[in-house]
């Protein structure tokens, strides 16, 4: 429960003198100067060039492979009046790419239309039937955007008919490329193009530039959306393209985008890369997932305000539908991912029937985050014979390379190292899983090892402010090769911890700030609520600095990325009534009562339902240890951790108890005397039938009276035979408090007093003191 999700590494801190001088020369805050210096921008001139996102870094489009061939063929088609079809893709990068190319060709007088394939009918990339329909409708030249390099089987027959195809793409290139008129691609083998990180819309933009022979500033807003949506590198020329594109977006010149931004509740004048990544891009992607992605091109290219509002409303409706579908599939997919057969699989392939195929990529991303494993989420079509799938991975495992070597197992395939789309026959599922296991071994992929997390610097909650957020935004846009800074906050003390969301899957808590408490939002951490309420050890968090803007009010906040515990945390979940929900946490469960242990074992596993003796012999270092019921004594508790092998990460307290020695109270000398005097007066008492009457007469609770009789019995003062309590003659003095029964009750009383009835802080300190003594 407290294992970090990432492997933390603090970035090498720059020389303090360099940072101080850079802050002065570049006129930036010390935090920004530290980040710039640690990223290699130590001189003010270098820092200024980076912060400005200099347009001079944008490369000449004619450097791209086959660019001149592509321009010549398109210009020829324009001169001849040929029908040109822009063949796009249904994701945000593909939609913006199509809009860029369609607008450009319209502007230069081309006879142009566009086609966005349907995810469900046409699949990913070139579709033979779709191409043939378009040819029959008059298309004489195809220009692909954001697809094509994996379409040899479709494009070569089209070329053989005398219909030319110009490909613009950025996806991973297969060994066997289509015989197209031109392939414009930043990673073409042997090409000298200086930057490989353009997305589909970036390549389309370069073609638009080359066609018009003018830098098309008005298209940069579309470029920013597509590049951020496709999570490409934001270094080199992409940094300038996105930065300038954000400036265009803030002007609100496109009616459809203006309306969509309003629908998303975003501040158009302050629009950021995060707003695109989490606000605009998901809405455009939703069209291709559950509706018609062509609506996206209409939205981006319309010049009519009313039409823009209508289209934005349709996009928002698709986005809401997408959310509902994701929720429906996530439950079943998560259960499958956690099934015993998948526990030891390094790469997961999940297969469902009737899962909406438009949202498989989102589900794959979320389950990858949950499990830390690369994953393919697939769903069968109506006949159950062929499955369509989306895959997601991270930097530790190249999913494209792994699948590319096994194209014989798939009917369609394309994508990137971290994301791909594919189809396969269900009968080949076992072979696909086996192939991925082998590929994981070839790549030396260890899914147990958490992905690295680079921490930019250490901060205190008191340093978090709106000014800090604004300063950090000078480093934006963020993304691959210019990651948004993540900061370490050490030894934090959360307050007001509460869950959020309709399923309580998210968290929010507060940290004491300089002038006001700072909110921390933790998406997906709802199951770890108690961790942030725990006391004892040191809690560190890794978080990003963000802004919460609502109804015109701006408030700085932190977005949790990871959490780490040092020492032992004590979770206070003390309860009088045990429920099944108490046994969902992984870890070791210590149970004193044998009957209770047998009842709990099926819920946690027999190997984890421990006797106190078994627990005391186990290495509990780094584990979560739950004390289910109350120990008989404080000494018994201390013995649990007597092995000198390290401290548990968490001690979780349930401490259920049926009877309370503490509430009953220990009998005093007067209590013993009062009972003895009564028995001398009434030497024969029906027991236990007259216990209640005797309790009322003596004004002593029944539990305490019963305990006095037990002590008297051990001391030989009374006997109980055939339901009759008899007082026995005694000689000499007997110290009743030294009897075994009294000492047991005393130990129980002290255990309850310390562990059940002291406040959480006191119990925590007592437990930590015990751990230090062992």
XYZ file of C-alpha atoms in Angstrom:
774
model
C 0.000 0.000 0.000
C 2.877 2.393 0.621
C 5.204 1.294 -2.156
C 6.084 4.237 -4.346
C 4.670 4.043 -7.844
C 7.912 5.421 -9.279
C 11.614 5.263 -8.519
C 12.442 8.720 -7.225
C 15.608 10.477 -8.298
C 16.424 14.045 -7.374
C 17.932 15.956 -10.285
C 21.539 17.046 -9.937
C 21.378 20.521 -8.525
C 23.172 23.269 -10.400
C 25.979 25.329 -8.923
C 24.412 27.913 -6.547
C 26.594 30.726 -7.886
C 25.543 29.893 -11.453
C 21.884 29.851 -10.446
C 22.176 33.208 -8.676
C 23.871 34.839 -11.649
C 21.410 33.314 -14.114
C 18.427 34.541 -12.099
C 19.879 38.050 -12.217
C 20.900 38.067 -15.877
C 17.802 36.318 -17.262
C 15.486 38.116 -14.832
C 13.787 34.956 -13.632
C 13.020 33.607 -10.179
C 15.596 31.441 -8.366
C 13.394 28.360 -8.857
C 13.200 28.893 -12.614
C 16.924 29.679 -12.749
C 17.641 26.390 -10.944
C 15.499 24.462 -13.426
C 17.065 26.183 -16.429
C 20.590 25.555 -15.205
C 19.893 21.915 -14.373
C 18.580 21.456 -17.922
C 21.744 22.842 -19.437
C 20.775 26.499 -19.990
C 23.416 28.077 -17.766
C 24.054 31.223 -19.791
C 21.528 34.039 -19.991
C 21.610 33.994 -23.803
C 20.826 30.268 -23.946
C 18.099 30.659 -21.333
C 16.558 33.577 -23.205
C 16.489 31.603 -26.465
C 14.781 28.711 -24.694
C 12.233 30.873 -22.892
C 11.409 32.831 -26.022
C 10.918 29.671 -28.138
C 12.750 31.297 -31.042
C 11.001 30.818 -34.441
C 14.489 30.545 -35.971
C 14.597 26.992 -34.581
C 11.838 25.918 -36.996
C 13.401 23.948 -39.857
C 12.960 24.478 -43.595
C 10.140 22.193 -44.816
C 12.045 21.357 -47.991
C 14.540 19.409 -45.873
C 11.889 16.732 -45.340
C 12.226 13.623 -47.505
C 10.238 13.780 -50.765
C 8.829 17.216 -49.922
C 9.581 18.610 -53.352
C 8.031 15.565 -55.044
C 4.906 15.992 -52.918
C 4.618 19.711 -53.726
C 5.138 19.132 -57.472
C 2.459 16.419 -57.650
C -0.075 18.457 -55.672
C 0.564 21.583 -57.756
C 0.134 19.509 -60.887
C -3.220 18.269 -59.578
C -4.303 21.837 -58.814
C -3.363 23.010 -62.291
C -5.269 20.138 -63.879
C -8.294 20.561 -61.648
C -7.974 17.006 -60.354
C -10.044 15.903 -57.402
C -7.753 15.742 -54.341
C -8.858 13.813 -51.255
C -7.132 14.400 -47.948
C -7.226 11.022 -46.194
C -6.900 11.649 -42.459
C -7.236 9.862 -39.154
C -9.830 9.902 -36.391
C -7.710 11.059 -33.444
C -6.944 14.670 -32.496
C -3.644 14.659 -34.395
C -5.358 13.238 -37.462
C -8.292 15.659 -37.237
C -6.031 18.713 -36.960
C -3.781 17.360 -39.729
C -6.796 17.018 -42.006
C -7.985 20.537 -41.166
C -4.530 21.992 -41.898
C -4.231 20.291 -45.280
C -7.861 20.906 -46.272
C -7.688 24.631 -45.433
C -4.381 25.003 -47.257
C -5.520 23.277 -50.434
C -8.735 25.292 -50.411
C -6.691 28.479 -50.070
C -4.539 27.680 -53.119
C -7.567 26.880 -55.274
C -7.495 23.101 -55.246
C -10.508 20.914 -55.936
C -10.321 19.222 -52.542
C -12.368 17.209 -50.105
C -11.409 15.127 -47.097
C -12.151 11.713 -45.673
C -11.801 10.693 -42.036
C -12.014 6.911 -41.710
C -14.536 5.442 -39.323
C -12.817 3.619 -36.476
C -15.349 0.799 -36.557
C -15.973 0.400 -40.296
C -12.606 1.349 -41.763
C -10.160 0.702 -38.940
C -6.819 2.436 -38.549
C -4.920 3.764 -41.580
C -5.627 3.240 -45.285
C -8.713 1.103 -45.951
C -8.997 -0.572 -49.355
C -12.798 -0.330 -49.579
C -12.763 3.333 -48.543
C -10.095 4.160 -51.123
C -12.062 2.385 -53.833
C -15.278 4.255 -52.981
C -13.427 7.557 -53.131
C -11.868 6.648 -56.477
C -15.303 5.807 -57.860
C -16.479 9.207 -56.598
C -13.774 10.928 -58.641
C -10.634 11.136 -56.505
C -7.528 11.394 -58.662
C -4.940 12.161 -55.971
C -4.813 11.090 -52.337
C -2.840 13.051 -49.749
C -2.621 11.141 -46.503
C -2.075 12.961 -43.236
C -1.028 11.268 -39.979
C -1.152 7.837 -41.648
C -0.018 5.891 -44.662
C 3.444 4.429 -44.070
C 1.951 1.127 -42.885
C -0.539 0.957 -45.764
C 1.464 -0.756 -48.492
C -1.187 -3.461 -49.034
C -3.776 -0.773 -49.794
C -1.729 1.994 -51.407
C 0.229 -0.111 -53.898
C -2.948 -1.423 -55.625
C -4.295 2.144 -55.715
C -1.105 3.344 -57.408
C -1.383 0.446 -59.852
C -4.757 1.848 -60.969
C -3.059 5.113 -61.935
C -4.324 6.982 -58.881
C -1.421 8.708 -57.155
C -0.871 8.829 -53.415
C 1.230 11.331 -51.480
C 1.938 10.161 -47.954
C 2.609 12.474 -45.007
C 3.093 10.615 -41.758
C 5.187 10.416 -38.615
C 4.459 6.926 -37.275
C 7.058 4.190 -36.907
C 8.139 3.012 -40.333
C 7.851 -0.651 -41.319
C 10.606 -2.309 -43.289
C 8.486 -2.487 -46.447
C 7.145 0.930 -47.462
C 4.365 1.757 -49.952
C 5.291 2.637 -53.535
C 3.765 6.099 -53.240
C 4.573 9.186 -55.318
C 6.129 10.732 -52.227
C 6.596 9.801 -48.585
C 7.060 12.915 -46.462
C 8.281 11.681 -43.110
C 10.751 13.187 -40.598
C 12.272 9.757 -39.861
C 12.627 8.464 -43.413
C 15.732 6.231 -43.644
C 18.679 8.205 -44.954
C 16.907 11.527 -44.625
C 18.906 14.456 -43.264
C 15.955 16.166 -41.624
C 17.325 17.435 -38.288
C 14.349 16.644 -36.032
C 12.425 13.373 -35.826
C 9.769 14.483 -33.352
C 7.070 16.079 -35.518
C 3.541 14.741 -35.126
C 1.175 14.200 -38.027
C -0.055 17.781 -37.923
C 3.525 19.027 -37.780
C 4.330 17.227 -41.029
C 1.083 18.468 -42.610
C 1.976 22.003 -41.550
C 5.369 21.679 -43.242
C 3.680 20.569 -46.470
C 1.255 23.494 -46.216
C 4.218 25.838 -45.787
C 6.041 24.367 -48.763
C 2.929 24.533 -50.957
C 2.207 28.205 -50.230
C 5.835 29.254 -49.900
C 4.747 31.324 -46.883
C 4.920 30.563 -43.195
C 1.236 29.853 -42.332
C 0.980 31.430 -38.877
C -2.814 31.093 -38.937
C -2.486 27.285 -38.850
C -0.294 27.138 -35.749
C -3.267 26.863 -33.387
C -4.144 23.544 -35.030
C -0.507 22.463 -34.865
C -0.392 23.112 -31.109
C -3.488 20.979 -30.507
C -2.356 18.039 -32.628
C 1.206 17.952 -31.316
C 0.191 18.143 -27.655
C -2.573 15.586 -28.183
C -0.120 13.127 -29.710
C 2.380 13.591 -26.838
C 5.372 14.165 -29.102
C 8.636 15.810 -28.101
C 8.296 19.473 -27.171
C 11.960 20.161 -27.802
C 13.633 21.649 -30.869
C 11.213 23.151 -33.401
C 8.155 21.688 -31.701
C 8.699 24.026 -28.774
C 8.436 27.057 -31.020
C 5.531 25.625 -33.029
C 3.486 24.859 -29.913
C 4.350 28.123 -28.152
C 3.333 30.173 -31.163
C 0.276 27.984 -31.598
C -0.848 28.687 -28.042
C -0.573 32.393 -28.760
C -2.839 31.918 -31.789
C -5.318 29.872 -29.752
C -5.614 32.632 -27.154
C -6.863 34.980 -29.876
C -10.073 32.951 -30.235
C -10.183 33.379 -34.019
C -11.762 30.014 -34.868
C -15.485 30.034 -33.970
C -15.654 26.288 -33.392
C -12.602 26.169 -31.143
C -13.769 29.275 -29.291
C -17.073 27.550 -28.516
C -15.373 24.273 -27.555
C -13.034 26.049 -25.145
C -16.076 27.660 -23.554
C -17.796 24.267 -23.289
C -14.718 22.878 -21.541
C -14.760 25.700 -18.979
C -11.269 26.889 -19.912
C -9.875 30.408 -19.794
C -9.152 31.141 -23.453
C -6.877 34.093 -22.752
C -4.722 32.015 -20.383
C -4.844 28.754 -22.333
C -1.965 26.376 -21.536
C -0.587 23.139 -22.900
C -2.264 21.360 -19.961
C -5.602 22.807 -21.049
C -5.102 21.308 -24.488
C -3.883 17.968 -23.164
C -6.675 17.504 -20.628
C -9.431 19.697 -22.037
C -9.430 20.124 -25.806
C -7.648 17.002 -27.069
C -9.837 14.486 -25.164
C -12.944 16.133 -26.604
C -11.671 15.904 -30.169
C -10.540 12.336 -29.567
C -14.020 11.495 -28.254
C -15.460 12.085 -31.731
C -13.378 9.312 -33.249
C -14.173 7.045 -30.327
C -17.957 7.268 -30.208
C -19.135 9.479 -33.102
C -17.984 10.810 -36.483
C -14.527 12.406 -36.408
C -15.402 14.443 -39.511
C -17.334 16.699 -37.147
C -13.958 17.663 -35.706
C -12.709 18.958 -39.041
C -15.934 20.915 -39.470
C -15.530 22.362 -35.997
C -11.950 23.474 -36.671
C -12.575 24.946 -40.103
C -15.994 26.597 -39.825
C -16.156 30.373 -40.067
C -19.721 30.589 -38.767
C -20.250 31.379 -35.073
C -23.620 29.642 -34.827
C -22.375 26.513 -36.559
C -19.337 26.556 -34.291
C -21.545 26.533 -31.191
C -23.697 23.723 -32.557
C -20.679 21.611 -33.427
C -19.045 22.288 -30.045
C -22.224 21.067 -28.331
C -22.075 17.830 -30.358
C -18.427 17.369 -29.423
C -19.231 17.874 -25.733
C -22.068 15.329 -25.950
C -19.664 12.797 -27.484
C -17.193 13.468 -24.695
C -19.840 12.781 -22.031
C -20.791 9.553 -23.781
C -17.130 8.577 -23.926
C -16.792 9.032 -20.167
C -19.762 6.782 -19.481
C -18.426 4.072 -21.755
C -15.006 4.174 -20.101
C -16.580 3.714 -16.675
C -18.519 0.694 -17.930
C -15.515 -1.088 -19.400
C -13.010 -0.198 -16.655
C -14.662 -2.393 -14.031
C -14.522 -5.575 -16.123
C -11.066 -4.836 -17.515
C -9.614 -4.125 -14.061
C -10.954 -7.401 -12.692
C -9.403 -9.264 -15.618
C -6.067 -7.504 -15.123
C -5.996 -8.596 -11.455
C -6.989 -12.212 -12.168
C -4.547 -14.878 -10.889
C -3.528 -15.859 -14.412
C -2.293 -12.341 -15.097
C -0.364 -11.773 -11.880
C 2.981 -12.932 -13.264
C 2.520 -11.744 -16.851
C 4.955 -8.932 -17.759
C 2.693 -7.674 -20.580
C -1.079 -7.957 -20.308
C -3.482 -8.737 -23.130
C -7.078 -8.315 -21.967
C -9.947 -9.485 -24.153
C -13.584 -8.570 -23.736
C -16.712 -9.004 -25.785
C -18.867 -6.006 -26.526
C -16.445 -3.521 -24.985
C -16.841 -0.322 -26.955
C -13.848 -0.324 -29.258
C -13.610 3.446 -29.318
C -12.443 3.724 -25.722
C -10.024 0.796 -25.512
C -7.005 3.125 -25.612
C -8.239 5.112 -22.620
C -8.901 1.928 -20.658
C -5.446 0.629 -21.585
C -3.824 3.835 -20.332
C -5.633 3.680 -17.006
C -4.915 0.024 -16.357
C -1.273 0.550 -17.291
C -1.165 3.201 -14.567
C -2.837 0.820 -12.092
C -0.631 -2.200 -12.779
C 2.616 -0.647 -14.014
C 2.569 -3.100 -16.937
C 2.399 -2.567 -20.697
C -1.053 -3.590 -21.811
C -3.207 -4.373 -24.808
C -6.960 -4.070 -24.325
C -9.005 -5.826 -27.011
C -12.646 -6.439 -27.799
C -14.222 -8.836 -30.267
C -16.599 -7.882 -33.029
C -20.094 -9.319 -33.384
C -19.043 -12.764 -34.623
C -16.387 -13.037 -31.908
C -13.685 -14.078 -34.360
C -11.615 -10.897 -34.735
C -10.595 -8.503 -31.966
C -9.626 -4.859 -32.302
C -7.230 -3.530 -29.709
C -5.245 -0.600 -28.385
C -1.937 -0.910 -26.589
C -0.135 1.372 -24.155
C 3.345 1.242 -22.656
C 6.036 3.520 -21.243
C 9.734 4.142 -21.777
C 10.698 0.814 -20.197
C 9.150 -1.345 -22.932
C 8.972 -0.606 -26.677
C 5.554 -1.928 -27.646
C 5.963 -1.187 -31.359
C 9.216 -3.157 -31.587
C 7.684 -6.026 -29.640
C 4.670 -6.325 -31.945
C 6.406 -5.429 -35.199
C 8.299 -8.706 -35.084
C 5.015 -10.657 -35.016
C 2.901 -9.086 -37.738
C 1.874 -12.609 -38.804
C -0.225 -12.794 -35.637
C -2.166 -9.623 -36.515
C -4.511 -8.573 -39.270
C -3.649 -4.879 -38.825
C -1.028 -2.986 -36.877
C 0.550 0.455 -36.499
C 1.662 2.964 -33.923
C 4.511 4.151 -31.721
C 6.782 2.656 -29.040
C 4.319 3.712 -26.330
C 0.971 3.424 -28.143
C -0.383 1.256 -30.917
C -3.505 -0.029 -32.585
C -3.976 -3.560 -33.862
C -6.427 -6.280 -34.839
C -6.003 -10.014 -34.485
C -7.913 -13.256 -34.789
C -9.095 -14.469 -31.380
C -7.653 -17.900 -32.098
C -4.178 -16.351 -32.050
C -4.583 -14.759 -28.629
C -2.437 -17.369 -26.836
C 0.327 -17.018 -29.426
C 0.222 -13.223 -29.107
C 0.547 -13.428 -25.332
C 3.439 -15.871 -25.631
C 5.169 -13.618 -28.165
C 4.902 -10.630 -25.826
C 6.364 -12.660 -22.952
C 9.336 -13.516 -25.163
C 9.727 -9.912 -26.272
C 9.683 -8.739 -22.656
C 12.579 -11.105 -21.971
C 14.468 -9.850 -25.038
C 14.077 -6.240 -23.885
C 15.102 -7.213 -20.319
C 11.858 -5.669 -19.148
C 11.179 -5.987 -15.420
C 7.673 -4.762 -14.648
C 8.383 -5.026 -10.909
C 10.895 -2.197 -11.229
C 9.029 1.109 -11.056
C 9.494 3.660 -13.794
C 11.909 6.476 -12.923
C 10.585 9.798 -11.669
C 12.944 12.749 -11.909
C 12.338 15.299 -9.176
C 13.312 18.796 -10.240
C 13.969 20.133 -6.742
C 12.826 20.075 -3.131
C 10.248 22.606 -2.003
C 8.236 23.346 1.101
C 4.474 23.890 1.017
C 5.133 27.432 2.229
C 6.933 28.159 -1.056
C 3.927 27.252 -3.201
C 2.165 30.308 -4.561
C 0.391 31.596 -7.636
C 3.561 33.514 -8.465
C 5.530 30.255 -8.434
C 3.018 28.738 -10.857
C 3.303 31.725 -13.194
C 7.102 31.533 -13.018
C 7.096 27.838 -13.915
C 4.838 28.477 -16.889
C 7.737 30.354 -18.460
C 9.280 26.931 -19.076
C 6.160 25.649 -20.862
C 5.046 24.024 -23.090
C 5.671 20.798 -21.201
C 5.882 17.287 -22.553
C 8.474 14.715 -23.631
C 12.004 16.189 -23.586
C 10.759 19.146 -21.534
C 8.881 17.496 -18.723
C 6.729 19.517 -16.377
C 8.726 19.877 -13.141
C 7.818 17.531 -10.314
C 8.876 18.673 -6.846
C 9.582 16.743 -3.681
C 7.859 17.876 -0.494
C 9.389 16.125 2.516
C 7.775 15.258 5.845
C 4.354 16.683 5.089
C 1.407 16.524 7.464
C -1.892 16.306 5.583
C -5.098 17.625 7.125
C -8.741 17.483 6.031
C -8.172 14.306 4.033
C -11.283 13.419 2.046
C -12.269 11.414 -0.996
C -13.703 12.888 -4.180
C -15.570 11.628 -7.221
C -18.753 9.633 -7.537
C -16.880 6.428 -6.733
C -14.547 8.030 -4.142
C -11.562 7.110 -6.304
C -9.799 10.466 -5.841
C -8.409 12.347 -2.856
C -7.966 15.882 -1.681
C -6.093 17.090 1.378
C -4.498 20.245 2.695
C -0.952 21.213 3.623
C -0.101 24.270 5.736
C 1.102 27.078 3.459
C 2.681 30.471 4.040
C -0.490 32.542 4.008
C -3.135 29.835 3.532
C -3.337 26.078 3.353
C -2.401 24.551 -0.013
C -4.767 21.993 -1.520
C -3.334 18.751 -2.887
C -5.429 16.871 -5.444
C -4.644 13.163 -5.848
C -6.405 11.532 -8.790
C -6.669 7.761 -8.446
C -5.501 7.682 -4.814
C -8.890 7.163 -3.177
C -7.999 3.659 -1.990
C -5.043 5.097 -0.045
C -7.024 7.516 2.098
C -5.740 6.080 5.367
C -2.129 6.497 4.279
C -2.575 10.254 4.295
C -4.443 10.144 7.597
C -1.794 7.985 9.245
C 0.610 9.148 11.896
C 4.102 8.177 12.854
C 6.625 7.879 10.051
C 7.648 10.544 7.596
C 5.423 11.088 4.584
C 6.990 12.617 1.471
C 5.066 13.507 -1.647
C 6.015 14.260 -5.239
C 3.738 16.808 -6.876
C 3.309 19.323 -9.675
C 2.353 22.935 -9.121
C -0.980 23.698 -10.772
C -3.735 26.269 -10.780
C -7.410 25.770 -10.046
C -9.526 28.256 -11.948
C -13.254 28.355 -11.301
C -15.709 31.161 -12.018
C -12.871 33.592 -12.545
C -11.117 32.725 -9.283
C -7.577 31.354 -9.444
C -6.022 29.346 -6.643
C -2.712 27.528 -6.634
C -2.749 23.837 -5.798
C -0.567 20.740 -6.017
C -1.262 17.682 -8.164
C -0.007 14.510 -6.498
C 2.258 12.290 -8.588
C 3.557 9.873 -5.946
C 3.935 9.361 -2.205
C 6.656 7.769 -0.110
C 6.773 6.652 3.511
C 9.897 6.556 5.638
C 9.737 4.737 8.947
C 6.546 3.168 10.210
C 3.133 4.685 9.712
C 0.331 3.852 12.122
C -3.166 3.680 10.688
C -5.871 4.142 13.283
C -8.882 2.139 12.091
C -9.928 0.874 15.508
C -13.364 -0.677 15.423
C -15.770 -2.665 17.568
C -17.320 -4.374 14.535
C -15.267 -6.142 11.888
C -16.509 -6.098 8.294
C -15.349 -7.708 5.049
C -14.058 -4.327 3.885
C -11.454 -4.422 6.659
C -9.686 -7.305 4.896
C -9.150 -5.850 1.420
C -5.678 -4.410 2.078
C -2.676 -6.587 1.140
C -0.339 -7.517 3.970
C -0.104 -9.659 7.100
C -3.021 -10.044 9.544
C -2.242 -10.905 13.185
C -5.180 -12.531 14.988
C -5.102 -13.673 18.613
C -8.446 -15.450 18.775
C -8.305 -18.834 17.041
C -11.944 -18.897 15.963
C -11.684 -15.389 14.529
C -8.484 -16.357 12.702
C -10.283 -19.208 10.941
C -13.044 -16.847 9.877
C -10.626 -14.242 8.535
C -8.318 -16.654 6.672
C -10.559 -17.087 3.572
C -10.568 -13.306 3.072
C -6.807 -12.684 3.316
C -5.346 -16.093 2.534
C -4.348 -18.676 5.124
C -0.675 -17.740 4.778
C -1.453 -14.159 5.795
C -3.779 -14.922 8.739
C -1.081 -15.249 11.412
C -0.935 -16.356 14.997
C 1.060 -14.010 17.243
C 3.826 -16.622 17.467
C 4.021 -16.960 13.687
C 4.130 -13.187 13.279
C 6.928 -12.848 15.817
C 9.058 -15.267 13.775
C 8.421 -13.522 10.445
C 10.421 -10.760 8.830
C 7.892 -7.929 8.824
C 10.270 -5.285 7.463
C 8.563 -3.044 4.933
C 5.219 -4.833 5.231
C 1.738 -3.780 6.272
C 0.792 -5.504 9.537
C -2.855 -5.401 10.603
C -3.720 -6.150 14.239
C -7.203 -7.579 13.866
C -8.110 -8.143 17.503
C -6.803 -6.889 20.816
C -3.724 -8.623 22.243
C -4.009 -10.163 25.698
C -1.298 -7.890 26.996
C 1.065 -5.118 26.023
C 3.961 -7.569 26.331
C 2.264 -9.807 23.786
C 2.106 -6.863 21.371
C 5.776 -6.012 21.888
C 6.833 -9.593 21.068
C 5.339 -9.294 17.577
C 8.268 -7.159 16.472
C 11.066 -8.781 18.451
C 13.013 -9.864 15.352
C 15.718 -7.341 14.533
C 15.028 -7.375 10.778
C 13.650 -3.917 10.215
C 10.422 -2.136 10.939
C 7.096 -2.672 9.160
C 6.030 0.054 6.795
C 2.543 0.201 8.302
C 0.994 -0.953 11.549
C -2.754 -0.962 10.983
C -4.962 -1.051 14.047
C -8.398 -2.690 14.029
C -8.156 -4.130 17.564
C -11.663 -5.540 17.694
C -12.703 -6.714 21.166
C -15.921 -8.412 22.269
C -15.556 -7.780 25.988
C -13.965 -4.815 27.705
C -11.948 -5.262 30.846
C -11.317 -1.541 30.892
C -14.988 -0.558 30.851
C -15.856 -3.237 33.384
C -13.096 -1.922 35.606
C -10.705 -3.773 37.883
C -12.179 -4.707 41.290
C -10.881 -2.727 44.235
C -10.039 -4.060 47.709
C -13.469 -2.830 48.775
C -15.119 -4.810 45.954
C -13.419 -8.016 47.071
C -14.430 -7.374 50.682
C -18.017 -6.588 49.726
C -18.427 -9.841 47.803
C -16.737 -11.858 50.546
C -19.037 -10.323 53.171
C -22.090 -11.153 51.032
C -20.996 -14.780 50.626
C -20.472 -15.123 54.393
C -24.028 -13.965 54.870
C -25.348 -16.163 52.050
C -22.905 -19.095 51.896
C -24.808 -20.927 49.155
C -25.767 -19.021 46.011
C -27.317 -20.491 42.890
C -24.698 -19.754 40.203
C -24.976 -18.394 37.666
C -28.775 -18.212 37.852
C -28.648 -15.726 40.748
C -25.730 -13.720 39.312
C -27.929 -10.890 38.029
C -29.762 -10.531 41.348
C -26.469 -10.544 43.237
C -25.036 -7.912 40.859
C -27.996 -5.613 41.455
C -27.870 -6.109 45.195
C -24.176 -5.278 45.369
C -24.513 -2.485 42.745
C -21.587 -4.055 40.875
C -21.630 -4.737 37.122
C -21.971 -8.394 36.199
C -18.586 -8.636 34.446
C -16.687 -7.310 37.450
C -18.656 -9.579 39.838
C -17.948 -12.607 37.669
C -14.274 -11.732 37.624
C -14.188 -11.468 41.471
C -15.710 -14.941 41.720
C -13.077 -16.286 39.296
C -10.285 -14.839 41.431
C -11.916 -16.246 44.602
C -12.133 -19.636 42.911
C -8.432 -19.643 42.004
C -7.536 -18.569 45.577
C -9.691 -21.378 47.038
C -12.212 -19.023 48.642
C -15.156 -20.548 46.782
C -16.205 -23.650 44.871
C -18.911 -24.042 42.292
C -20.538 -27.450 42.156
C -23.827 -28.443 40.572
C -24.781 -24.816 40.056
C -24.147 -23.809 43.653
C -21.541 -21.278 44.747
C -20.141 -22.179 48.172
C -17.864 -20.118 50.355
C -14.954 -22.216 51.656
C -13.151 -21.860 54.996
C -9.752 -20.178 54.647
C -6.758 -19.630 56.874
C -4.045 -17.014 56.585
C -3.835 -14.055 54.221
C -3.945 -14.369 50.421
C -2.888 -11.569 48.045
C -5.683 -11.824 45.504
C -3.906 -9.437 43.120
C -1.139 -11.975 42.672
C -3.435 -14.671 41.354
C -2.975 -15.671 37.747
C -6.530 -14.642 36.864
C -6.094 -11.171 38.320
C -2.765 -10.650 36.569
C -4.316 -11.728 33.243
C -7.167 -9.287 33.692
C -4.767 -6.558 34.721
C -2.714 -7.137 31.563
C -5.871 -7.050 29.473
C -7.006 -3.880 31.239
C -3.686 -2.155 30.538
C -3.707 -3.293 26.891
C -7.205 -1.872 26.400
C -6.374 1.345 28.193
C -3.284 1.933 26.053
C -4.382 0.583 22.695
C -8.132 1.197 22.657
C -8.895 4.202 24.792
C -5.919 6.510 24.328
C -6.099 9.012 21.483
C -4.482 8.246 18.101
C -1.401 10.385 18.694
C -0.668 8.715 22.046
C -1.155 5.213 20.640
C 1.092 6.050 17.692
C 3.896 7.264 19.916
C 3.621 4.184 22.150
C 3.819 1.831 19.153
C 6.778 3.654 17.626
C 8.553 3.527 20.971
C 8.000 -0.234 21.076
C 9.463 -0.610 17.599
C 12.551 1.389 18.548
C 13.145 -0.814 21.590
C 13.164 -4.027 19.526
